[in-house]
Short mmCIF file of C-alpha atoms and ligand atoms in Angstrom, two decimals:
data_model
loop_
_atom_site.label_atom_id
_atom_site.label_comp_id
_atom_site.label_asym_id
_atom_site.label_seq_id
_atom_site.Cartn_x
_atom_site.Cartn_y
_atom_site.Cartn_z
CA UNK A 1 -7.49 54.83 5.72
CA UNK A 2 -8.37 58.07 7.38
CA UNK A 3 -8.75 60.88 4.61
CA UNK A 4 -12.28 63.88 4.55
CA UNK A 5 -15.91 63.86 5.09
CA UNK A 6 -17.36 66.82 4.14
CA UNK A 7 -21.11 67.02 5.10
CA UNK A 8 -24.15 68.77 4.30
CA UNK A 9 -26.76 69.64 6.32
CA UNK A 10 -30.83 70.86 5.26
CA UNK A 11 -33.36 71.53 7.44
CA UNK A 12 -33.85 71.76 11.02
CA UNK A 13 -31.24 72.19 14.01
CA UNK A 14 -31.84 68.79 15.15
CA UNK A 15 -30.24 67.83 12.43
CA UNK A 16 -27.59 70.24 12.92
CA UNK A 17 -26.95 68.69 16.10
CA UNK A 18 -27.29 65.42 14.85
CA UNK A 19 -24.38 66.12 12.03
CA UNK A 20 -21.72 67.69 14.24
CA UNK A 21 -22.19 64.11 17.13
CA UNK A 22 -21.69 62.05 13.07
CA UNK A 23 -18.83 64.06 12.43
CA UNK A 24 -17.25 63.43 15.42
CA UNK A 25 -18.16 59.91 14.83
CA UNK A 26 -16.60 59.55 12.46
CA UNK A 27 -13.06 60.87 13.26
CA UNK A 28 -13.39 58.11 16.38
CA UNK A 29 -13.66 55.18 13.81
CA UNK A 30 -12.75 55.99 11.00
CA UNK A 31 -9.55 59.20 11.43
CA UNK A 32 -12.23 61.46 8.93
CA UNK A 33 -11.20 65.02 9.41
CA UNK A 34 -15.03 67.12 8.52
CA UNK A 35 -14.31 69.47 5.72
CA UNK A 36 -16.64 72.77 4.31
CA UNK A 37 -14.82 71.88 0.68
CA UNK A 38 -16.18 68.26 -0.71
CA UNK A 39 -13.21 68.26 -3.20
CA UNK A 40 -10.94 67.85 0.20
CA UNK A 41 -13.27 64.91 0.84
CA UNK A 42 -13.47 61.04 -0.10
CA UNK A 43 -16.78 60.99 2.10
CA UNK A 44 -20.30 62.86 0.93
CA UNK A 45 -23.14 63.17 3.36
CA UNK A 46 -26.34 64.74 2.52
CA UNK A 47 -28.19 65.74 5.74
CA UNK A 48 -31.50 65.86 4.41
CA UNK A 49 -35.29 67.19 5.77
CA UNK A 50 -38.47 66.54 3.51
CA UNK A 51 -40.22 68.51 5.68
CA UNK A 52 -40.93 70.79 2.83
CA UNK A 53 -41.30 69.65 -1.07
CA UNK A 54 -38.52 72.61 -1.81
CA UNK A 55 -35.74 71.02 0.76
CA UNK A 56 -36.84 68.02 -0.61
CA UNK A 57 -35.74 68.61 -3.78
CA UNK A 58 -32.83 69.91 -3.51
CA UNK A 59 -31.77 66.40 -2.49
CA UNK A 60 -31.42 65.17 -5.89
CA UNK A 61 -29.95 67.66 -7.15
CA UNK A 62 -27.19 67.63 -4.62
CA UNK A 63 -26.95 64.19 -5.43
CA UNK A 64 -26.06 64.81 -9.16
CA UNK A 65 -23.43 68.34 -8.38
CA UNK A 66 -21.12 65.39 -6.06
CA UNK A 67 -21.94 62.23 -9.01
CA UNK A 68 -19.52 64.39 -10.83
CA UNK A 69 -17.09 64.51 -7.67
CA UNK A 70 -17.45 61.05 -8.13
CA UNK A 71 -17.04 60.48 -11.32
CA UNK A 72 -13.56 62.57 -11.85
CA UNK A 73 -12.17 61.06 -7.99
CA UNK A 74 -13.85 56.84 -8.43
CA UNK A 75 -13.28 55.62 -4.83
CA UNK A 76 -15.19 58.69 -2.99
CA UNK A 77 -18.53 57.36 -1.04
CA UNK A 78 -21.65 58.90 -0.78
CA UNK A 79 -24.32 59.26 1.45
CA UNK A 80 -27.87 60.67 1.93
CA UNK A 81 -29.25 60.83 5.66
CA UNK A 82 -31.84 62.79 7.70
CA UNK A 83 -36.01 62.64 7.15
CA UNK A 84 -36.28 62.56 2.75
CA UNK A 85 -33.60 58.85 3.79
CA UNK A 86 -35.89 57.99 5.78
CA UNK A 87 -38.75 58.58 4.38
CA UNK A 88 -37.66 57.29 1.28
CA UNK A 89 -35.18 54.48 1.13
CA UNK A 90 -34.24 52.52 -1.37
CA UNK A 91 -35.71 54.39 -3.28
CA UNK A 92 -32.33 57.21 -3.12
CA UNK A 93 -30.51 54.88 -4.64
CA UNK A 94 -33.38 53.41 -7.15
CA UNK A 95 -33.10 57.36 -8.20
CA UNK A 96 -29.84 57.36 -7.92
CA UNK A 97 -27.36 54.61 -8.08
CA UNK A 98 -24.33 55.85 -7.24
CA UNK A 99 -24.98 56.33 -3.44
CA UNK A 100 -23.66 54.33 -1.58
CA UNK A 101 -25.61 54.75 1.82
CA UNK A 102 -28.92 55.15 2.59
CA UNK A 103 -28.88 55.68 7.30
CA UNK A 104 -32.42 57.61 8.95
CA UNK A 105 -32.70 60.11 11.82
CA UNK A 106 -32.14 57.14 14.41
CA UNK A 107 -29.08 55.38 12.62
CA UNK A 108 -26.71 57.89 12.51
CA UNK A 109 -24.33 55.94 15.45
CA UNK A 110 -24.89 52.92 12.84
CA UNK A 111 -22.73 54.41 9.98
CA UNK A 112 -18.78 54.06 11.12
CA UNK A 113 -20.57 50.56 10.00
CA UNK A 114 -21.40 51.58 6.38
CA UNK A 115 -18.94 53.53 5.81
CA UNK A 116 -16.78 50.35 6.18
CA UNK A 117 -19.53 48.27 4.02
CA UNK A 118 -20.15 51.15 1.10
CA UNK A 119 -15.70 51.50 0.78
CA UNK A 120 -16.02 47.29 0.36
CA UNK A 121 -18.64 47.93 -2.23
CA UNK A 122 -20.97 46.76 -0.33
CA UNK A 123 -23.88 49.80 -1.13
CA UNK A 124 -26.13 49.86 2.56
CA UNK A 125 -29.24 50.78 3.65
CA UNK A 126 -30.71 51.55 7.37
CA UNK A 127 -33.06 53.43 8.04
CA UNK A 128 -34.47 51.92 11.08
CA UNK A 129 -36.07 52.72 13.50
CA UNK A 130 -33.69 52.26 16.72
CA UNK A 131 -35.14 54.46 19.91
CA UNK A 132 -32.46 55.72 22.35
CA UNK A 133 -29.72 53.76 20.28
CA UNK A 134 -28.25 57.10 19.05
CA UNK A 135 -27.63 58.30 21.76
CA UNK A 136 -26.01 55.19 23.80
CA UNK A 137 -23.16 54.74 20.48
CA UNK A 138 -22.32 58.88 19.80
CA UNK A 139 -18.89 60.03 21.43
CA UNK A 140 -18.42 61.69 24.05
CA UNK A 141 -19.26 65.79 22.58
CA UNK A 142 -16.42 68.06 20.95
CA UNK A 143 -17.54 72.35 21.73
CA UNK A 144 -16.80 74.61 19.06
CA UNK A 145 -16.77 77.44 20.86
CA UNK A 146 -19.31 78.71 23.19
CA UNK A 147 -22.32 78.14 22.50
CA UNK A 148 -23.76 74.65 21.38
CA UNK A 149 -27.09 72.54 20.69
CA UNK A 150 -27.90 69.49 23.31
CA UNK A 151 -30.61 67.23 21.15
CA UNK A 152 -33.14 66.25 24.41
CA UNK A 153 -35.47 64.70 22.62
CA UNK A 154 -36.39 62.43 19.36
CA UNK A 155 -39.50 62.64 17.07
CA UNK A 156 -42.88 63.84 17.22
CA UNK A 157 -45.77 62.34 17.99
CA UNK A 158 -48.78 65.55 17.88
CA UNK A 159 -49.36 64.80 14.56
CA UNK A 160 -50.46 67.98 12.91
CA UNK A 161 -52.19 67.02 10.07
CA UNK A 162 -49.19 69.14 7.00
CA UNK A 163 -46.21 67.60 9.02
CA UNK A 164 -43.86 64.76 8.09
CA UNK A 165 -41.86 64.85 11.32
CA UNK A 166 -43.52 61.83 13.23
CA UNK A 167 -43.38 60.04 9.87
CA UNK A 168 -40.06 60.63 8.96
CA UNK A 169 -38.32 60.77 12.69
CA UNK A 170 -40.86 58.59 14.62
CA UNK A 171 -42.41 58.90 17.96
CA UNK A 172 -41.04 61.00 20.04
CA UNK A 173 -38.80 59.80 23.33
CA UNK A 174 -36.79 61.46 26.12
CA UNK A 175 -33.49 61.01 27.21
CA UNK A 176 -32.72 60.11 29.64
CA UNK A 177 -32.37 63.48 32.52
CA UNK A 178 -28.96 62.00 33.69
CA UNK A 179 -27.23 61.12 30.31
CA UNK A 180 -28.73 65.30 28.85
CA UNK A 181 -26.94 66.87 32.65
CA UNK A 182 -24.06 64.74 31.94
CA UNK A 183 -23.37 65.99 27.76
CA UNK A 184 -24.27 70.04 28.98
CA UNK A 185 -21.52 69.26 31.86
CA UNK A 186 -18.86 68.11 29.60
CA UNK A 187 -19.82 70.71 27.21
CA UNK A 188 -19.32 73.59 29.93
CA UNK A 189 -15.36 72.13 31.08
CA UNK A 190 -14.96 72.84 26.98
CA UNK A 191 -15.60 76.08 27.17
CA UNK A 192 -20.23 76.77 26.06
CA UNK A 193 -21.05 79.10 27.73
CA UNK A 194 -24.94 78.13 26.13
CA UNK A 195 -26.82 75.87 26.01
CA UNK A 196 -30.19 75.62 22.95
CA UNK A 197 -32.25 72.19 24.61
CA UNK A 198 -33.47 71.00 21.56
CA UNK A 199 -35.97 68.62 20.27
CA UNK A 200 -39.10 69.18 17.65
CA UNK A 201 -41.49 69.34 20.79
CA UNK A 202 -39.50 69.90 23.52
CA UNK A 203 -41.50 71.32 25.42
CA UNK A 204 -43.10 67.82 25.81
CA UNK A 205 -39.76 66.64 27.47
CA UNK A 206 -40.19 63.72 29.79
CA UNK A 207 -37.11 62.39 30.59
CA UNK A 208 -37.26 59.54 33.08
CA UNK A 209 -34.45 59.81 35.92
CA UNK A 210 -32.58 57.73 38.20
CA UNK A 211 -34.67 57.37 40.46
CA UNK A 212 -37.66 55.53 39.05
CA UNK A 213 -39.64 59.79 38.55
CA UNK A 214 -39.67 61.71 34.93
CA UNK A 215 -38.69 65.49 35.00
CA UNK A 216 -40.24 68.02 32.63
CA UNK A 217 -38.97 70.99 30.76
CA UNK A 218 -38.82 73.46 33.23
CA UNK A 219 -36.74 70.65 35.91
CA UNK A 220 -34.39 70.40 33.28
CA UNK A 221 -34.11 73.63 32.73
CA UNK A 222 -33.11 74.10 36.64
CA UNK A 223 -30.81 72.10 36.71
CA UNK A 224 -28.68 72.54 33.68
CA UNK A 225 -29.13 76.32 35.44
CA UNK A 226 -26.94 75.13 37.84
CA UNK A 227 -23.99 74.31 35.83
CA UNK A 228 -22.36 77.23 37.03
CA UNK A 229 -20.62 78.22 33.76
CA UNK A 230 -23.37 78.08 31.79
CA UNK A 231 -24.94 81.28 31.46
CA UNK A 232 -27.74 81.22 28.93
CA UNK A 233 -30.06 78.64 28.64
CA UNK A 234 -32.79 78.61 25.24
CA UNK A 235 -34.86 76.22 24.15
CA UNK A 236 -36.42 75.12 21.34
CA UNK A 237 -38.74 74.57 19.42
CA UNK A 238 -42.15 74.52 22.13
CA UNK A 239 -45.67 73.36 20.86
CA UNK A 240 -48.33 75.89 21.82
CA UNK A 241 -50.07 73.29 23.35
CA UNK A 242 -47.47 72.11 25.82
CA UNK A 243 -46.38 75.85 26.73
CA UNK A 244 -47.76 75.75 30.46
CA UNK A 245 -47.39 76.89 34.40
CA UNK A 246 -44.60 74.99 34.77
CA UNK A 247 -42.13 77.02 31.81
CA UNK A 248 -44.27 80.22 32.67
CA UNK A 249 -43.13 80.18 36.22
CA UNK A 250 -39.29 79.27 34.65
CA UNK A 251 -39.35 82.93 32.53
CA UNK A 252 -40.78 83.93 36.36
CA UNK A 253 -37.64 82.79 38.23
CA UNK A 254 -34.39 81.65 36.13
CA UNK A 255 -32.22 84.41 35.16
CA UNK A 256 -30.16 81.87 32.80
CA UNK A 257 -33.17 81.68 30.47
CA UNK A 258 -33.00 83.96 27.43
CA UNK A 259 -35.73 86.58 27.10
CA UNK A 260 -36.69 85.17 23.78
CA UNK A 261 -39.29 81.89 23.18
CA UNK A 262 -39.73 80.52 19.31
CA UNK A 263 -43.09 79.14 19.28
CA UNK A 264 -45.03 78.67 16.49
CA UNK A 265 -48.63 79.78 15.71
CA UNK A 266 -48.94 78.26 11.98
CA UNK A 267 -52.37 80.73 10.95
CA UNK A 268 -54.58 83.16 13.16
CA UNK A 269 -57.71 81.48 11.67
CA UNK A 270 -59.65 78.70 13.97
CA UNK A 271 -60.37 77.02 10.87
CA UNK A 272 -57.48 76.78 9.69
CA UNK A 273 -55.88 75.69 12.68
CA UNK A 274 -58.84 72.58 13.57
CA UNK A 275 -57.51 71.36 9.56
CA UNK A 276 -54.26 71.56 11.38
CA UNK A 277 -54.87 69.29 13.59
CA UNK A 278 -52.87 72.05 15.61
CA UNK A 279 -54.77 71.33 18.91
CA UNK A 280 -55.18 74.96 20.76
CA UNK A 281 -57.30 78.11 19.17
CA UNK A 282 -56.42 81.72 18.50
CA UNK A 283 -57.54 82.84 22.04
CA UNK A 284 -55.32 79.67 24.11
CA UNK A 285 -52.03 80.76 22.21
CA UNK A 286 -52.75 84.86 22.39
CA UNK A 287 -53.58 83.74 26.45
CA UNK A 288 -50.28 82.19 27.37
CA UNK A 289 -48.82 84.48 25.01
CA UNK A 290 -50.08 86.98 27.64
CA UNK A 291 -48.98 85.40 30.45
CA UNK A 292 -45.51 85.16 29.72
CA UNK A 293 -45.31 88.73 28.93
CA UNK A 294 -46.61 88.97 32.88
CA UNK A 295 -43.50 87.19 34.41
CA UNK A 296 -41.37 88.61 30.80
CA UNK A 297 -42.57 91.97 29.94
CA UNK A 298 -39.51 92.55 27.40
CA UNK A 299 -40.12 88.46 25.80
CA UNK A 300 -39.55 88.43 22.35
CA UNK A 301 -41.44 86.16 20.23
CA UNK A 302 -40.13 84.51 16.79
CA UNK A 303 -42.84 81.93 15.83
CA UNK A 304 -43.24 80.18 11.67
CA UNK A 305 -46.18 80.44 10.03
CA UNK A 306 -47.93 78.64 7.69
CA UNK A 307 -49.43 80.48 4.27
CA UNK A 308 -52.47 78.80 1.88
CA UNK A 309 -53.90 75.47 3.91
CA UNK A 310 -56.24 73.11 2.15
CA UNK A 311 -59.49 75.34 1.99
CA UNK A 312 -57.49 78.85 3.66
CA UNK A 313 -59.75 82.05 2.45
CA UNK A 314 -59.02 85.47 1.69
CA UNK A 315 -60.61 85.81 5.70
CA UNK A 316 -58.12 83.53 7.18
CA UNK A 317 -54.99 85.03 5.55
CA UNK A 318 -56.38 88.02 6.80
CA UNK A 319 -56.83 86.65 10.16
CA UNK A 320 -53.04 85.51 10.18
CA UNK A 321 -52.03 89.09 8.91
CA UNK A 322 -54.19 90.48 12.21
CA UNK A 323 -52.05 87.96 14.44
CA UNK A 324 -48.87 89.03 13.65
CA UNK A 325 -49.67 92.87 13.59
CA UNK A 326 -50.33 92.29 17.81
CA UNK A 327 -47.66 89.72 17.87
CA UNK A 328 -45.51 91.88 16.32
CA UNK A 329 -43.36 88.81 16.48
CA UNK A 330 -39.61 89.31 16.60
CA UNK A 331 -38.78 86.56 13.51
CA UNK A 332 -40.64 84.10 11.88
CA UNK A 333 -40.01 81.24 9.44
CA UNK A 334 -42.75 81.20 7.79
CA UNK A 335 -43.54 78.63 4.32
CA UNK A 336 -46.27 78.42 1.41
CA UNK A 337 -47.92 75.07 2.44
CA UNK A 338 -46.39 72.33 0.11
CA UNK A 339 -48.73 68.68 0.56
CA UNK A 340 -45.83 66.35 1.91
CA UNK A 341 -46.78 62.46 0.91
CA UNK A 342 -48.07 60.17 3.89
CA UNK A 343 -49.36 62.85 5.97
CA UNK A 344 -53.33 63.77 6.27
CA UNK A 345 -54.02 66.66 5.10
CA UNK A 346 -51.87 65.75 1.25
CA UNK A 347 -55.90 64.22 1.03
CA UNK A 348 -57.33 68.14 1.27
CA UNK A 349 -57.54 69.28 -2.02
CA UNK A 350 -54.86 71.90 -2.52
CA UNK A 351 -57.15 74.14 -3.97
CA UNK A 352 -54.94 77.69 -2.83
CA UNK A 353 -53.56 78.44 -6.49
CA UNK A 354 -49.90 78.68 -6.55
CA UNK A 355 -49.24 82.10 -7.42
CA UNK A 356 -52.77 83.53 -4.29
CA UNK A 357 -49.52 81.14 -1.71
CA UNK A 358 -46.74 83.13 -3.27
CA UNK A 359 -48.57 86.37 -2.80
CA UNK A 360 -49.79 85.38 0.79
CA UNK A 361 -46.21 84.61 1.11
CA UNK A 362 -44.77 88.26 0.49
CA UNK A 363 -47.43 89.85 2.12
CA UNK A 364 -46.41 87.69 5.96
CA UNK A 365 -42.60 88.18 5.29
CA UNK A 366 -42.78 91.96 4.17
CA UNK A 367 -45.26 92.52 7.67
CA UNK A 368 -42.66 90.44 9.62
CA UNK A 369 -39.69 92.62 8.64
CA UNK A 370 -40.88 95.45 9.21
CA UNK A 371 -41.86 94.72 12.67
CA UNK A 372 -38.03 93.09 13.30
CA UNK A 373 -36.90 96.50 11.66
CA UNK A 374 -39.48 98.22 14.38
CA UNK A 375 -37.20 95.54 17.27
CA UNK A 376 -33.85 96.59 15.74
CA UNK A 377 -33.82 100.21 15.63
CA UNK A 378 -35.51 100.53 19.51
CA UNK A 379 -32.97 98.16 20.52
CA UNK A 380 -30.12 101.39 19.36
CA UNK A 381 -28.78 102.86 22.19
CA UNK A 382 -29.77 100.33 24.72
CA UNK A 383 -26.78 98.43 26.99
CA UNK A 384 -27.07 94.41 25.88
CA UNK A 385 -26.00 91.98 27.22
CA UNK A 386 -24.35 89.30 24.60
CA UNK A 387 -21.99 86.87 24.89
CA UNK A 388 -19.31 86.85 22.39
CA UNK A 389 -18.85 84.32 20.32
CA UNK A 390 -15.71 84.96 17.81
CA UNK A 391 -14.47 87.17 15.94
CA UNK A 392 -16.71 89.09 13.18
CA UNK A 393 -16.56 87.23 9.93
CA UNK A 394 -14.94 90.54 8.32
CA UNK A 395 -13.38 91.80 10.68
CA UNK A 396 -10.51 94.21 10.93
CA UNK A 397 -10.48 93.37 15.22
CA UNK A 398 -13.92 93.35 15.71
CA UNK A 399 -15.78 90.34 17.65
CA UNK A 400 -19.28 89.44 17.30
CA UNK A 401 -22.12 88.37 19.91
CA UNK A 402 -25.79 87.23 19.82
CA UNK A 403 -28.16 89.16 22.56
CA UNK A 404 -30.89 87.45 24.56
CA UNK A 405 -32.91 88.00 21.27
CA UNK A 406 -31.13 86.31 19.16
CA UNK A 407 -29.38 89.18 16.56
CA UNK A 408 -25.52 89.08 15.82
CA UNK A 409 -24.03 91.97 17.25
CA UNK A 410 -20.79 93.49 15.75
CA UNK A 411 -17.98 95.73 17.51
CA UNK A 412 -14.86 96.65 17.94
CA UNK A 413 -13.40 94.49 20.31
CA UNK A 414 -9.70 93.99 20.11
CA UNK A 415 -8.27 90.11 20.70
CA UNK A 416 -9.97 87.23 20.11
CA UNK A 417 -9.34 86.39 23.56
CA UNK A 418 -12.78 87.67 25.20
CA UNK A 419 -14.59 85.09 22.83
CA UNK A 420 -17.32 82.82 25.56
CA UNK A 421 -16.85 85.82 28.01
CA UNK A 422 -20.36 87.62 28.91
CA UNK A 423 -20.62 91.76 27.99
CA UNK A 424 -22.50 94.63 27.48
CA UNK A 425 -22.38 96.38 24.56
CA UNK A 426 -24.57 99.61 23.16
CA UNK A 427 -26.12 98.75 20.18
CA UNK A 428 -25.22 102.25 18.05
CA UNK A 429 -26.44 101.01 14.67
CA UNK A 430 -28.73 98.82 12.72
CA UNK A 431 -26.98 97.08 9.71
CA UNK A 432 -29.41 94.82 6.75
CA UNK A 433 -28.28 91.69 8.72
CA UNK A 434 -26.16 93.10 12.21
CA UNK A 435 -26.12 94.96 14.93
CA UNK A 436 -23.85 97.29 15.81
CA UNK A 437 -22.01 98.10 19.29
CA UNK A 438 -19.19 99.76 21.61
CA UNK A 439 -17.86 97.45 24.27
CA UNK A 440 -19.12 98.75 27.17
CA UNK A 441 -18.47 96.42 30.46
CA UNK A 442 -17.01 92.54 30.30
CA UNK A 443 -18.58 90.06 32.45
CA UNK A 444 -15.36 89.24 35.28
CA UNK A 445 -12.81 91.55 32.92
CA UNK A 446 -11.16 94.88 34.31
CA UNK A 447 -12.29 97.91 32.71
CA UNK A 448 -8.80 99.01 32.42
CA UNK A 449 -8.64 95.55 30.15
CA UNK A 450 -11.47 96.54 28.04
CA UNK A 451 -9.89 99.97 27.33
CA UNK A 452 -6.61 97.85 25.74
CA UNK A 453 -8.49 95.85 23.78
CA UNK A 454 -10.35 98.78 22.19
CA UNK A 455 -7.48 101.37 21.58
CA UNK A 456 -5.84 97.25 19.91
CA UNK A 457 -9.08 96.97 17.46
CA UNK A 458 -8.53 100.45 16.30
CA UNK A 459 -7.11 100.58 13.05
N1 SAM B 1 -42.28 71.39 16.35
C1 SAM B 1 -42.44 72.49 15.91
C2 SAM B 1 -43.83 72.82 16.00
O1 SAM B 1 -44.31 73.16 16.72
O2 SAM B 1 -44.88 73.58 15.25
C3 SAM B 1 -42.44 72.71 13.89
C4 SAM B 1 -41.65 72.20 13.20
S1 SAM B 1 -41.39 71.32 11.34
C5 SAM B 1 -40.11 70.51 10.77
C6 SAM B 1 -40.93 72.94 11.26
C7 SAM B 1 -41.81 74.24 10.63
O3 SAM B 1 -42.09 73.86 8.94
C8 SAM B 1 -42.60 73.64 11.12
O4 SAM B 1 -43.70 74.71 11.56
C9 SAM B 1 -44.16 75.05 10.02
O5 SAM B 1 -44.08 75.98 10.13
C10 SAM B 1 -42.90 74.33 8.60
N2 SAM B 1 -44.31 73.02 7.62
C11 SAM B 1 -44.00 71.87 8.03
N3 SAM B 1 -44.82 70.99 7.49
C12 SAM B 1 -44.93 71.83 6.18
C13 SAM B 1 -45.65 71.75 5.09
N4 SAM B 1 -46.30 70.61 5.08
N5 SAM B 1 -45.58 72.89 4.34
C14 SAM B 1 -44.95 74.29 4.48
N6 SAM B 1 -44.52 74.42 5.62
C15 SAM B 1 -44.44 72.75 6.56
FE1 F3S B 2 -44.52 68.51 13.16
FE2 F3S B 2 -46.40 68.76 14.13
FE3 F3S B 2 -44.82 68.05 15.44
S1 F3S B 2 -45.41 70.63 13.07
S2 F3S B 2 -42.20 68.55 14.55
S3 F3S B 2 -46.01 67.37 13.72
S4 F3S B 2 -45.66 69.77 16.63
#
């Protein structure tokens, strides 16, 4: 029975990756086509996130809505995956009995079998931790445009005191080195030009090689860089503790590695970092960034921050503000602390009042926005190398690409046949969520063709 599947994804890029591989798998095994509209689907899946309280709450309100579709169209299957599924298991079906299947981050590959049972009215819950099995059972990746994610490791063994990931995604394990390279090569054959190597703690990567030795992330990057069609390499998320000499050397020597690094600091206070069990202090973070900036003076740095962690004083918070001011992060994902069940921090008294958390969060976000806006403004007039990744959404012949520091640039560029090309644009204007640019050159394409493309774009 063919049909369509709708997958709603919350949370990190690893979840995005899992959802897209799951869509490939369901297409191969059940002929299901992925659609964006739940009204057109007969299988409705939510890939959930439990990293923060708010993300978890959303799951149950979503499920209520999906159940309304189910009431109107009996026969529909509802499934829940991801970290909430991993944590709650059977409890999900107790709270929402209309859910037909529950799977965890490590059992994505078993969804076709779970779906067959669900369709035969046998609801199933399978949230086992089965290391590696998933990657051996996923089909060949299908590229969707010139940028792709490649998951190179799963889980996390850092056990930061606030974080639920080690409990929901399991201990860290790395995919074999050659499997990762084969996946990147396959994506490159399909037109991918930029890969982002993914892991919750990606710089702890230690991939087994055929000769029995292991390779670290820097070695993997150097091999990925040898795949000719791949022009850009990113990786995320790095832990500062594991960010060492080999990666700094990679930034010094590997041109395909973009000048952008996501390096979550979480707090600017040593006392808070110690209670978070991050394993580093502010001085160590600062020193690593300084060494990186020596080899890549133009590097753009983004981060994650938590405000209102138990015991965070006004002085601790001001230390975080001072660190933001000093680092001038290009982007920060900042969150108000919420206790996560089963984590050590959940045993601490959550003593920062909600209104103080909200006020601190607003201040952090305002300062970060100010810095990001200043960085955007400084880009005006500069020539930036971009990867053209799609026609601009509100197009009229505009194309859209991304700079090394991950900003979207829209520019008049004619037909979509430049998608997948690296180009240089002059940044002409800063818009609220993007930049405007003017096409200067396209790598591998003669100037006359670019002129034609520009003329074609003039309405
Ligand atoms: N692996 C990354 C690292 O090295 O820090 C982080 C992964 S975590 C899934 C994403 C972010 O969510 C964290 O960096 C942290 O800022 C935030 N986060 C995690 N647990 C949280 C909690 N209990 N409350 C608020 N924010 C939280
Ligand atoms: Fe979470 Fe810390 Fe790992 S934030 S994902 S336990 S590095």
